[in-house]
Short mmCIF file of N, CA and C in Angstrom, two decimals:
data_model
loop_
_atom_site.label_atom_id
_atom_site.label_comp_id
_atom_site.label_asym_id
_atom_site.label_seq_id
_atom_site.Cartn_x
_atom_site.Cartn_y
_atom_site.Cartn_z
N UNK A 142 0.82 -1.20 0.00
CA UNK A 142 0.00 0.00 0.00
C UNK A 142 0.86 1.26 0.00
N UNK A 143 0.32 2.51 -0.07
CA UNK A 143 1.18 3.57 -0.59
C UNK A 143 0.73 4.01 0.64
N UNK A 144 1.76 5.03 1.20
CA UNK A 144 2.05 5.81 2.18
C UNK A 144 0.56 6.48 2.86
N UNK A 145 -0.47 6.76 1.77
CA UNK A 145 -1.77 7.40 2.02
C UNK A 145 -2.67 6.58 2.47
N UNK A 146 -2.39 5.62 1.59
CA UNK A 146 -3.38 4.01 2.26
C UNK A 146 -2.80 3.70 3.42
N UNK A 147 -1.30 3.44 3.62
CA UNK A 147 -0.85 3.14 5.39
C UNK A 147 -1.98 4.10 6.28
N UNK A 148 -1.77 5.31 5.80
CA UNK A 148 -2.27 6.18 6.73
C UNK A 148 -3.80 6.19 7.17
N UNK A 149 -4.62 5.72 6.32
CA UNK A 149 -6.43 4.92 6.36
C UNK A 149 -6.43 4.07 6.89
N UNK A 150 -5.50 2.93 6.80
CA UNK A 150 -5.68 1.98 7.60
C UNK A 150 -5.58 2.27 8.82
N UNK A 151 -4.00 2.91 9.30
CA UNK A 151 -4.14 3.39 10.52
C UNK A 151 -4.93 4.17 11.56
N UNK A 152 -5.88 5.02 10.67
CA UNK A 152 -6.68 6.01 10.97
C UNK A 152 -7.69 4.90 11.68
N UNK A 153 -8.39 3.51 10.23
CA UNK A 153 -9.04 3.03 10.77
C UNK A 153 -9.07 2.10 12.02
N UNK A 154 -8.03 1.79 12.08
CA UNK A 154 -7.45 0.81 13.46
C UNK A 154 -7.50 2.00 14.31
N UNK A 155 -7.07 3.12 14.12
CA UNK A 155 -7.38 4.41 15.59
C UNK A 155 -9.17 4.26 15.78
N UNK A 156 -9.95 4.29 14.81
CA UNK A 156 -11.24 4.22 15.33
C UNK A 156 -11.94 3.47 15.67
N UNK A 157 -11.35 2.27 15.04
CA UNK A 157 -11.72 0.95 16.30
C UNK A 157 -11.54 0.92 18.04
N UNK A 158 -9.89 1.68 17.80
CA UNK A 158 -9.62 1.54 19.08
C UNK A 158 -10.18 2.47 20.26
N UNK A 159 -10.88 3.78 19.27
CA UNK A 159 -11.29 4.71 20.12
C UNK A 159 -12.84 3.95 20.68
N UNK A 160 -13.36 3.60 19.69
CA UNK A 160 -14.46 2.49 19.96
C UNK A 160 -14.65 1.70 20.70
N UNK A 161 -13.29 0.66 21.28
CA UNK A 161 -13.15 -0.11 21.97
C UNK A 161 -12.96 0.25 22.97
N UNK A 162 -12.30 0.84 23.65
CA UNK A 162 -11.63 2.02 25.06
C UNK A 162 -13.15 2.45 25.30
N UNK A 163 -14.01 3.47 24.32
CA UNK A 163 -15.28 3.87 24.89
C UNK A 163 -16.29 3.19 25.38
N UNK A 164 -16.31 1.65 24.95
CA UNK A 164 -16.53 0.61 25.41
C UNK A 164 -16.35 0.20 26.57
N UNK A 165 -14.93 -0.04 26.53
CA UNK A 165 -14.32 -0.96 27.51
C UNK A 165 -14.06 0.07 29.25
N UNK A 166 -14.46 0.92 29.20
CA UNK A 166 -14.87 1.53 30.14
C UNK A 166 -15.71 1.26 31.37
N UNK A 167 -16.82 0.70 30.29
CA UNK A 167 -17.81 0.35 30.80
C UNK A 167 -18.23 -1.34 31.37
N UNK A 168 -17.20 -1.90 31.10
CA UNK A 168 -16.54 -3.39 31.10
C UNK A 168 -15.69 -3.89 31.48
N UNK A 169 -15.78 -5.29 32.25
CA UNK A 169 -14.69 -5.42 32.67
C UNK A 169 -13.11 -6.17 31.99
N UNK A 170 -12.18 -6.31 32.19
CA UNK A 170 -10.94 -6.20 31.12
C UNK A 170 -10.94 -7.86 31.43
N UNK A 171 -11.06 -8.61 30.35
CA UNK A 171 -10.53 -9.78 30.49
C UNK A 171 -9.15 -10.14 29.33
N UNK A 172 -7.71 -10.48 29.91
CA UNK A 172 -6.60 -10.84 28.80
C UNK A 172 -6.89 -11.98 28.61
N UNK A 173 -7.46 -13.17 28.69
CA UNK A 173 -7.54 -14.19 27.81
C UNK A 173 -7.90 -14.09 26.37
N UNK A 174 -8.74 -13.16 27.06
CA UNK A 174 -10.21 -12.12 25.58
C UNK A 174 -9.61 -11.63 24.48
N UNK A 175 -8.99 -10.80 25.29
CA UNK A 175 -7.94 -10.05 24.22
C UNK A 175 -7.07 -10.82 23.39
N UNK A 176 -5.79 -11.68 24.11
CA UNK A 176 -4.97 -12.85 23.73
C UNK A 176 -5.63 -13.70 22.35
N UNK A 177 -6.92 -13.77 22.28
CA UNK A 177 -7.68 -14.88 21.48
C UNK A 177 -7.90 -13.57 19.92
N UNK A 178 -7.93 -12.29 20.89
CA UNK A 178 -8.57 -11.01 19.68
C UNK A 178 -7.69 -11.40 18.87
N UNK A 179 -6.48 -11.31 19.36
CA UNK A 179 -5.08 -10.81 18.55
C UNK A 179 -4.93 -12.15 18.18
N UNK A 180 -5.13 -13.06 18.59
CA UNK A 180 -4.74 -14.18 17.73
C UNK A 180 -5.86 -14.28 16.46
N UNK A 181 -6.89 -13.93 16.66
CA UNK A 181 -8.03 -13.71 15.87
C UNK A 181 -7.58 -13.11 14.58
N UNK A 182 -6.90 -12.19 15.01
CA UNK A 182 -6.52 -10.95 14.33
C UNK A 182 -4.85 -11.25 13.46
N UNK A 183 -4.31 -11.94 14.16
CA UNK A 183 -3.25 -12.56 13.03
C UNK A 183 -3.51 -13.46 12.44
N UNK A 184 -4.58 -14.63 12.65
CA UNK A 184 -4.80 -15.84 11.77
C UNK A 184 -6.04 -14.98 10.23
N UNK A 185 -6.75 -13.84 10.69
CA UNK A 185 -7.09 -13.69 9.75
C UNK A 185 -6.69 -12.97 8.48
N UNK A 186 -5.36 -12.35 8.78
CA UNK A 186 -4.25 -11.62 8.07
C UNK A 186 -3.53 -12.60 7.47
N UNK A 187 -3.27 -13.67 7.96
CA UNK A 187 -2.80 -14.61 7.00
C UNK A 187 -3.92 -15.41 6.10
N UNK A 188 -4.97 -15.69 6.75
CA UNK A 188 -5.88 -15.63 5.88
C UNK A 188 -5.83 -15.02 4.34
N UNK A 189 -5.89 -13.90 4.65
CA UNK A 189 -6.65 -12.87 3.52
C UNK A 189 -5.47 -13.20 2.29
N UNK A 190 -4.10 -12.84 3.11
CA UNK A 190 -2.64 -13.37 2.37
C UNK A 190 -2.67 -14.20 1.57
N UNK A 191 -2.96 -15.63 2.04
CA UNK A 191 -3.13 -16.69 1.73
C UNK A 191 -4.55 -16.44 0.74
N UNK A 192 -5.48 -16.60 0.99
CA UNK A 192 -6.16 -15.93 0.02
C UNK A 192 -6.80 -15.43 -1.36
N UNK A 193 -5.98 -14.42 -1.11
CA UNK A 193 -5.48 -13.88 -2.27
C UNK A 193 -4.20 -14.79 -3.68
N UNK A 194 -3.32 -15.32 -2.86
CA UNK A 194 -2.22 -16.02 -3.48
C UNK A 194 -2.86 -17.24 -4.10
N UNK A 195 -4.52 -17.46 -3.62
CA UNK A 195 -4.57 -18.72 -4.10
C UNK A 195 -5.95 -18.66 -5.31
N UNK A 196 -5.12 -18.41 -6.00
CA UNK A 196 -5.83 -17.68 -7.45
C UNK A 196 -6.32 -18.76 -8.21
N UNK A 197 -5.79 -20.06 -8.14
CA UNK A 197 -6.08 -21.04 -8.82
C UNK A 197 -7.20 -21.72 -8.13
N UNK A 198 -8.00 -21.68 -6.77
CA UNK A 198 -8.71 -22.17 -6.02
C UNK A 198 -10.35 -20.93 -5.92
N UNK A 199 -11.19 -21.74 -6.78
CA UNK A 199 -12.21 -20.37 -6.63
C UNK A 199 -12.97 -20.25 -5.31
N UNK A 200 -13.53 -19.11 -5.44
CA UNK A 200 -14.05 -18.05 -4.29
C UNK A 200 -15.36 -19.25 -3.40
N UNK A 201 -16.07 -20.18 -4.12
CA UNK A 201 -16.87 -21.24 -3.58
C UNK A 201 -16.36 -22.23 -2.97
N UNK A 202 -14.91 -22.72 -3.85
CA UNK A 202 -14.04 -23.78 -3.18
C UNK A 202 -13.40 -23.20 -1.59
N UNK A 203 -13.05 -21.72 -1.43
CA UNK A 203 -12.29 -21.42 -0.43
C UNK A 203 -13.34 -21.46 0.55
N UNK A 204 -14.19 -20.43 0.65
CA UNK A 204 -15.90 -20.78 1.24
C UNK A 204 -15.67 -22.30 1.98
N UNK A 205 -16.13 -22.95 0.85
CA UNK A 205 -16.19 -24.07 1.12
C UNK A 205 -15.54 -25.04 2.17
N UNK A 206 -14.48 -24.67 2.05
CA UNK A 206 -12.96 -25.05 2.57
C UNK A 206 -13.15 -24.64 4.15
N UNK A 207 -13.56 -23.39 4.38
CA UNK A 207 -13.63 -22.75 5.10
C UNK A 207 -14.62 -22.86 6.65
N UNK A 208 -15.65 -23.29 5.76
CA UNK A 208 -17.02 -23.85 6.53
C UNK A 208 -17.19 -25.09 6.94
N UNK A 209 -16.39 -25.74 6.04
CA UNK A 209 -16.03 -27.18 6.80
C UNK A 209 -15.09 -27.41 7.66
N UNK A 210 -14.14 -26.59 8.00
CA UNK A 210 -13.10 -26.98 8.96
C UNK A 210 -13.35 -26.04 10.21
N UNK A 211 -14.54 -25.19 10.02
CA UNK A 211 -14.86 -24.41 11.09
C UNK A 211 -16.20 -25.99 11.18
N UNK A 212 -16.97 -26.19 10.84
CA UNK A 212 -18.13 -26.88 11.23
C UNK A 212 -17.18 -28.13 11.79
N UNK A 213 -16.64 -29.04 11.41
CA UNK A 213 -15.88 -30.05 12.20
C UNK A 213 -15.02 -29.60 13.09
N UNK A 214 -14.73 -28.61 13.28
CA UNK A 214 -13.68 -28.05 14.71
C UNK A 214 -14.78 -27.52 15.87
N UNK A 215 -15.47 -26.74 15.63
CA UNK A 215 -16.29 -26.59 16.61
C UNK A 215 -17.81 -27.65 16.88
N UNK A 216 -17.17 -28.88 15.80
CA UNK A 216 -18.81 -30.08 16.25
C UNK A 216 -17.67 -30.91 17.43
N UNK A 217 -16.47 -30.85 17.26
CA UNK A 217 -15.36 -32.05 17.76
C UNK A 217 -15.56 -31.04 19.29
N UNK A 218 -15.82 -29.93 19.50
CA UNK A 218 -15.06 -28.77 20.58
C UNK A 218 -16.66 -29.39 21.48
N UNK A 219 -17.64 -29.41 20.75
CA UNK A 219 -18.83 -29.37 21.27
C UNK A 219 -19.46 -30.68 22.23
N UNK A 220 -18.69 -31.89 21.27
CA UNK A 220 -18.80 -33.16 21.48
C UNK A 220 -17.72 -33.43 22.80
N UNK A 221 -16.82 -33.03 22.75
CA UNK A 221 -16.01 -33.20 23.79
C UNK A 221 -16.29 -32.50 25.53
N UNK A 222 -16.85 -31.17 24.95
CA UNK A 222 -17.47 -30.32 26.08
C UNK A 222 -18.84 -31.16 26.74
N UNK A 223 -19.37 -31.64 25.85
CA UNK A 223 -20.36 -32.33 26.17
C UNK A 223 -20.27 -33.82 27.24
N UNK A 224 -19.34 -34.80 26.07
CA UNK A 224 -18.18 -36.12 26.77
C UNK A 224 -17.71 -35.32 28.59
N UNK A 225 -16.92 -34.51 28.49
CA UNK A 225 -16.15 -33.91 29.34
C UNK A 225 -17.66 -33.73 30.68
N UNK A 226 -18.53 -32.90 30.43
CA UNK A 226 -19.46 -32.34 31.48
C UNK A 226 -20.51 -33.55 31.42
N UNK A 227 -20.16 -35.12 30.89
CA UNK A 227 -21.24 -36.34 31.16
C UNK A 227 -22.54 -35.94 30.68
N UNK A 228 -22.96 -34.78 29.57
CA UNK A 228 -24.33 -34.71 29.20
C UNK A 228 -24.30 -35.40 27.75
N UNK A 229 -25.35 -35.54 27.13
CA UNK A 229 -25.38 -35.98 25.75
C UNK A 229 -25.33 -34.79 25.01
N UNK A 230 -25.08 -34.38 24.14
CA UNK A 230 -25.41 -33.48 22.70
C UNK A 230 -27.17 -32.87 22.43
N UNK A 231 -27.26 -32.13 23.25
CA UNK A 231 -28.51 -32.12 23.13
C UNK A 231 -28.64 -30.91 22.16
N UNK A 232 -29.27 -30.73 21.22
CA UNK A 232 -29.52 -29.59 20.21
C UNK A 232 -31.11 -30.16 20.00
N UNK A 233 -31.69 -28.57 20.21
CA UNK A 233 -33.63 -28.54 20.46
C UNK A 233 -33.74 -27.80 19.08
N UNK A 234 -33.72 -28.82 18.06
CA UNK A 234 -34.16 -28.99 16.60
C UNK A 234 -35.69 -28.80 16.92
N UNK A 235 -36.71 -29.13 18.01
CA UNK A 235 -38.18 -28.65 17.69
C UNK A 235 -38.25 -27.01 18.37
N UNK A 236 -37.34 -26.51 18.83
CA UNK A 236 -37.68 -24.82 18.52
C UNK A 236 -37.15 -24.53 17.52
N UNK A 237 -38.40 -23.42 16.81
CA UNK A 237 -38.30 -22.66 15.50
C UNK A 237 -37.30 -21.53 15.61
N UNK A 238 -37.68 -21.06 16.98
CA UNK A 238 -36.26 -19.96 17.26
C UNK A 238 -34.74 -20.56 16.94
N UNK A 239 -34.90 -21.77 17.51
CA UNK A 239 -33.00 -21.95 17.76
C UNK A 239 -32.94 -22.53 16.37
N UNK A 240 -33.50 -23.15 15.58
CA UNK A 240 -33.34 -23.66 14.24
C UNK A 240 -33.63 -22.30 13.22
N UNK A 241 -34.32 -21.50 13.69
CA UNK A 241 -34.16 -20.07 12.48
C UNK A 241 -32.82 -19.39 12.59
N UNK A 242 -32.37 -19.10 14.52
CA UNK A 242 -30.84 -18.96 14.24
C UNK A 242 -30.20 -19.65 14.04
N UNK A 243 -29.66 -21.41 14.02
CA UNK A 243 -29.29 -21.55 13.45
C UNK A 243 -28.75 -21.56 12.05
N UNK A 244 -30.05 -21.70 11.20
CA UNK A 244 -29.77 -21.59 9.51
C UNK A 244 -29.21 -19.66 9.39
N UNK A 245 -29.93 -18.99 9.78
CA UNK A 245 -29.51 -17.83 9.75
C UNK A 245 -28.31 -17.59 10.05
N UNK A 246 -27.60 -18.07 10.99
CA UNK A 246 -26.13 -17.85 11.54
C UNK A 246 -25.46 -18.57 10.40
N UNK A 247 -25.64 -19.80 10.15
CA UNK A 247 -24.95 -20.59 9.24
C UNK A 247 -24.82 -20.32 7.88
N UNK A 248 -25.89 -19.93 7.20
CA UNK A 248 -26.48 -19.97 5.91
C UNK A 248 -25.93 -18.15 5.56
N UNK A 249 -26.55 -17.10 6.23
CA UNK A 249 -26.20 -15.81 6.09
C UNK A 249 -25.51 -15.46 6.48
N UNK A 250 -25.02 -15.25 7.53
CA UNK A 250 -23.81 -14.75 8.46
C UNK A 250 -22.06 -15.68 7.92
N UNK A 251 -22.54 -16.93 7.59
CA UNK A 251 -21.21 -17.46 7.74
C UNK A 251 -20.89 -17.67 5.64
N UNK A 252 -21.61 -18.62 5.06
CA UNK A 252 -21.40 -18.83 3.75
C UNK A 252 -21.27 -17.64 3.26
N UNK A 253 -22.48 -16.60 3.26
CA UNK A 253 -22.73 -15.71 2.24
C UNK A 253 -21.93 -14.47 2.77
N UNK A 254 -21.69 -14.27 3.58
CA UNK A 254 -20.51 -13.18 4.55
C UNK A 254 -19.12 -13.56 3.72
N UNK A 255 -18.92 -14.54 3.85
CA UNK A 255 -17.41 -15.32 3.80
C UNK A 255 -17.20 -15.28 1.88
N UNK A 256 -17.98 -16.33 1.31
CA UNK A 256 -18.16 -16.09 -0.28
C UNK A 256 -17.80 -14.66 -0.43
N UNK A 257 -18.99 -13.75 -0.15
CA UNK A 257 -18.34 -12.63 -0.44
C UNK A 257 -17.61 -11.88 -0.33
N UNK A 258 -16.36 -12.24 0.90
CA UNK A 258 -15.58 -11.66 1.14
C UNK A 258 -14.46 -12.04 0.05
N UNK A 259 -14.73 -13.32 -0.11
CA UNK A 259 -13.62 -13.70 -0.66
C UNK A 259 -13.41 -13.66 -2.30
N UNK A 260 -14.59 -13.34 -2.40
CA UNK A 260 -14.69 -13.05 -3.85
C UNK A 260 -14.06 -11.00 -3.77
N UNK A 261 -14.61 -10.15 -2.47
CA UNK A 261 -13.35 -8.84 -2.67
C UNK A 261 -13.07 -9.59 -2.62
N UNK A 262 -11.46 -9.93 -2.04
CA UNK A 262 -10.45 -10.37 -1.99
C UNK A 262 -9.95 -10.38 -3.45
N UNK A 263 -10.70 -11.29 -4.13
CA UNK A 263 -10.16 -11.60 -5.76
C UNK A 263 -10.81 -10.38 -6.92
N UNK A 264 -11.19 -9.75 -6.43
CA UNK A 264 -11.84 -8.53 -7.34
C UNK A 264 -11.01 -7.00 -6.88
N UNK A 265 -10.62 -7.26 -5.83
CA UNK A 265 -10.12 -5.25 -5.31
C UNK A 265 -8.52 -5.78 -4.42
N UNK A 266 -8.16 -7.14 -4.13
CA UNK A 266 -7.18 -7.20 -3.57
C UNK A 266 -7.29 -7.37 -1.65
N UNK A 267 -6.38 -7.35 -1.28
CA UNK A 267 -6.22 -7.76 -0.03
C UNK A 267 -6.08 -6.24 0.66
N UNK A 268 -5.59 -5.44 0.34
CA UNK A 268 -5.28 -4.61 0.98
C UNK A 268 -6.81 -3.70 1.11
N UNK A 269 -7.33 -3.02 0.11
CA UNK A 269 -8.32 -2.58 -0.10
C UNK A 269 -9.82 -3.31 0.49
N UNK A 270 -9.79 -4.69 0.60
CA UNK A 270 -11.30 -5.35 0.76
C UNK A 270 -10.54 -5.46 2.63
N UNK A 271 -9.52 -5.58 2.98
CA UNK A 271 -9.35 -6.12 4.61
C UNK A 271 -9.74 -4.38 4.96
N UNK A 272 -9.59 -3.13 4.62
CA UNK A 272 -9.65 -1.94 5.02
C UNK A 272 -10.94 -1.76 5.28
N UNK A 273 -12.21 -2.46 4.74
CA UNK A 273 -13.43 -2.56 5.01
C UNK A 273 -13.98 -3.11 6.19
N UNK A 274 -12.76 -3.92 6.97
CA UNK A 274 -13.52 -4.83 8.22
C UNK A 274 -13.61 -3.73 8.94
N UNK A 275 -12.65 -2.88 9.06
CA UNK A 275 -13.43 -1.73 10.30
C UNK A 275 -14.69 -1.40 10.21
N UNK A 276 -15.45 -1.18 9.04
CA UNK A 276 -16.62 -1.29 9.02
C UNK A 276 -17.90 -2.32 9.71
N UNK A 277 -17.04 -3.45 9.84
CA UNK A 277 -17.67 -4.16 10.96
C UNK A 277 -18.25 -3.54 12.17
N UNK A 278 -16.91 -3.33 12.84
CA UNK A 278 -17.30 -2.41 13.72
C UNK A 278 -18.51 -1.02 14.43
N UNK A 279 -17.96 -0.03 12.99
CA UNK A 279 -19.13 0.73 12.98
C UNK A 279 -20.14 0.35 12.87
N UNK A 280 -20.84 -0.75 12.03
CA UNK A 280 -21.93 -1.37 11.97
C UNK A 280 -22.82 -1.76 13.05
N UNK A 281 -21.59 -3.13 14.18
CA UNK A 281 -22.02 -3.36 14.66
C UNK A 281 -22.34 -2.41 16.19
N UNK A 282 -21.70 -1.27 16.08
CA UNK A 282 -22.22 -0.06 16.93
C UNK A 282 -23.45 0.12 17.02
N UNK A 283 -23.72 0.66 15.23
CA UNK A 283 -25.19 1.20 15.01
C UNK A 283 -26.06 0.15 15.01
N UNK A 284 -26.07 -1.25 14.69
CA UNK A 284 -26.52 -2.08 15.16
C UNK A 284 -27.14 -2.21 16.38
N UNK A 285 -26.41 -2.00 17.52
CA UNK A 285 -26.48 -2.34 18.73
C UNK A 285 -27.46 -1.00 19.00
N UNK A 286 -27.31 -0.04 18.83
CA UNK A 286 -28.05 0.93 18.64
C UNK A 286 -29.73 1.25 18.56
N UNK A 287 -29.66 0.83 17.00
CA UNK A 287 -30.86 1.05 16.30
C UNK A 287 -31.37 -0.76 17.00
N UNK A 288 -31.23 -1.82 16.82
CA UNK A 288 -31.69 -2.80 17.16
C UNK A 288 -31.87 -3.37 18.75
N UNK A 289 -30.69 -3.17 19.28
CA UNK A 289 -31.01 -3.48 20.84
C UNK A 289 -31.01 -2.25 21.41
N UNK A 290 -31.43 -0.75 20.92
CA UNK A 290 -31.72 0.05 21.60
C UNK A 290 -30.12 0.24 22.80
N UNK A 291 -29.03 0.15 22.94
CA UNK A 291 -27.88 0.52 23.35
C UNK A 291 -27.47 1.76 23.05
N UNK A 292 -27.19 2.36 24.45
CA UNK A 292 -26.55 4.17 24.08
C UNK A 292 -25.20 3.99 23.35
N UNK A 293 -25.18 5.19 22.97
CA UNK A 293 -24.19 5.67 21.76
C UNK A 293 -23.57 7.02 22.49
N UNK A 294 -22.13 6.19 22.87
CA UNK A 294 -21.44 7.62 23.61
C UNK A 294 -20.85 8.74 22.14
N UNK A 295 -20.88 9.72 22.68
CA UNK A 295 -20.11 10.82 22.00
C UNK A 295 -18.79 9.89 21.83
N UNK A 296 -17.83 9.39 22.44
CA UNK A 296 -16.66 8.49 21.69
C UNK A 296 -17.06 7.69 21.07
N UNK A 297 -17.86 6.61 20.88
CA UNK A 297 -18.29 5.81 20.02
C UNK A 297 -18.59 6.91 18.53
N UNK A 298 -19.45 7.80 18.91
CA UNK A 298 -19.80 8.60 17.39
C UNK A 298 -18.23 8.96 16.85
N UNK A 299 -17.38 9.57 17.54
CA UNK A 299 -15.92 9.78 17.10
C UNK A 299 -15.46 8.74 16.26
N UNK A 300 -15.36 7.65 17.25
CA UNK A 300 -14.76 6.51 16.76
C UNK A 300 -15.37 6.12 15.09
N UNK A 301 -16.37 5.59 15.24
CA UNK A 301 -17.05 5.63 14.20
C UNK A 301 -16.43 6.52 12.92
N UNK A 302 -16.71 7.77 13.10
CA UNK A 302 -16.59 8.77 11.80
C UNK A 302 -14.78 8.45 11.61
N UNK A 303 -13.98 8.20 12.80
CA UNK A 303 -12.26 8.05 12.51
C UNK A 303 -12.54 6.72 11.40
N UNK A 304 -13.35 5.59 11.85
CA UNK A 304 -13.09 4.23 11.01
C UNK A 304 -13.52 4.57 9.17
N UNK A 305 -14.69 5.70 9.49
CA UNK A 305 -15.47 5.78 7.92
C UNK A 305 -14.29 6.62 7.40
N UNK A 306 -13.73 7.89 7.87
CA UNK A 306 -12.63 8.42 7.25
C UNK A 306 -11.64 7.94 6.61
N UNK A 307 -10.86 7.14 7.98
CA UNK A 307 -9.61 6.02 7.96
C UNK A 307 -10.23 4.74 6.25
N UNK A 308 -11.31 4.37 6.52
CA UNK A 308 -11.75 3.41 5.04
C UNK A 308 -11.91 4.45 3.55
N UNK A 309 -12.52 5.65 3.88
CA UNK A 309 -12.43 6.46 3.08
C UNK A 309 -10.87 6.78 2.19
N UNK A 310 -9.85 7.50 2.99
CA UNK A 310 -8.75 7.55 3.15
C UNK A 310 -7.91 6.48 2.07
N UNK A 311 -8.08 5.47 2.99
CA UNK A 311 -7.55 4.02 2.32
C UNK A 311 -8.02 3.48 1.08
N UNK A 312 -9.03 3.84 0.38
CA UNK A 312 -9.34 3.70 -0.74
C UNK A 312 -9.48 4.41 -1.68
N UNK A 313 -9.06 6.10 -2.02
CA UNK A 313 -9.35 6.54 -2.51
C UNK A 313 -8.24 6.52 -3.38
N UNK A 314 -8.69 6.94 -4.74
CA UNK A 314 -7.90 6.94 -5.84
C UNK A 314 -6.71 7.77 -6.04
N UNK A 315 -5.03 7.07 -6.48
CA UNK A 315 -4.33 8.67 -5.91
C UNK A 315 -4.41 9.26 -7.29
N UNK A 316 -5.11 9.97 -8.21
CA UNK A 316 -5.56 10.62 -8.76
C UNK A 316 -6.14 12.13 -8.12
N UNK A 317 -7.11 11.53 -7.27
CA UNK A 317 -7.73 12.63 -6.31
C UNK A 317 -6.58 13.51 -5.35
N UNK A 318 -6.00 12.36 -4.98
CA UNK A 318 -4.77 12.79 -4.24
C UNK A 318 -3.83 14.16 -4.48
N UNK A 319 -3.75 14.11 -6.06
CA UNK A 319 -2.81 14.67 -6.56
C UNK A 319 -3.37 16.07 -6.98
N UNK A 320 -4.69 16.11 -6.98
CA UNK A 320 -5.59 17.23 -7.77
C UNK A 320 -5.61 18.75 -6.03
#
């Protein structure tokens, strides 16, 4: 990335973090939490890396790839938690609630989230489509917001407008730059 894009990204990682702090105020600090963020946060950087490099593998196959080694890692995590605490596997397939989130979590949130990420990835690049996850963030602010009715500090609104800038920033054409 060019010196202007470093600087969006960074902007946007400042408005996460102002986000998070305005948050975390209000919360209590757990480092395991964190420890797992950041590991979160480097396995998906190699991710995107990886990714991208794998040009010969399409955007359904990676998906694909993807959803199965998350669905057998966390059925093995589940089965064992289960083994471990002497209960059986119990999943209440006759509520409509827990079977609508399920397919919903699975079906929207995870395939069609992921597909499309990974298809950016192969359309705008790694650098440009990962500058968008801060947008997560903001989202899931106003989310929390408009849907569970959650206050919205004056730092959160900061934060926010630093992440839309910082993505702004990071993508803009250096054409504009130069004018």
């Amino acid at each position: 990335p060019t010196r202007f894009q470093t600087f969006g990204i960074c902007l946007t990682v400042l408005g996460v973090v102002v986000c998070v702090i305005a948050k975390g105020f209000e919360s209590s600090f757990n480092g395991i939490g964190y420890i797992m963020l950041c590991m979160a946060v480097l396995s998906y950087s190699l991710y995107c890396v990886s990714a991208e490099k794998a040009y010969a593998i399409t955007n359904i196959e990676k998906t694909y790839a993807m959803i199965t080694c998350g669905a057998c890692f966390f059925t093995t995590m589940a089965i064992g938690r289960s083994i471990a605490a002497g209960t059986a596997v119990d999943l209440p397939f006759q509520n409509t609630e827990f079977l609508f989130s399920v397919i919903y979590l699975g079906i929207a949130s995870s395939v069609l989230s992921f597909l499309l990420f990974n298809m950016s990835i192969s359309y705008i690049g790694t650098n440009k489509a990962s500058s968008f996850v801060g947008i997560s963030t903001a989202v899931s602010i106003l989310a929390g917001v408009f849907v569970l009715d959650e206050d919205f500090s004056a730092m959160q609104c900061y934060g926010t407008l630093i992440i839309l800038l910082g993505v702004y920033i990071a993508n803009m054409k250096s054409g504009l730059l130069k004018r």
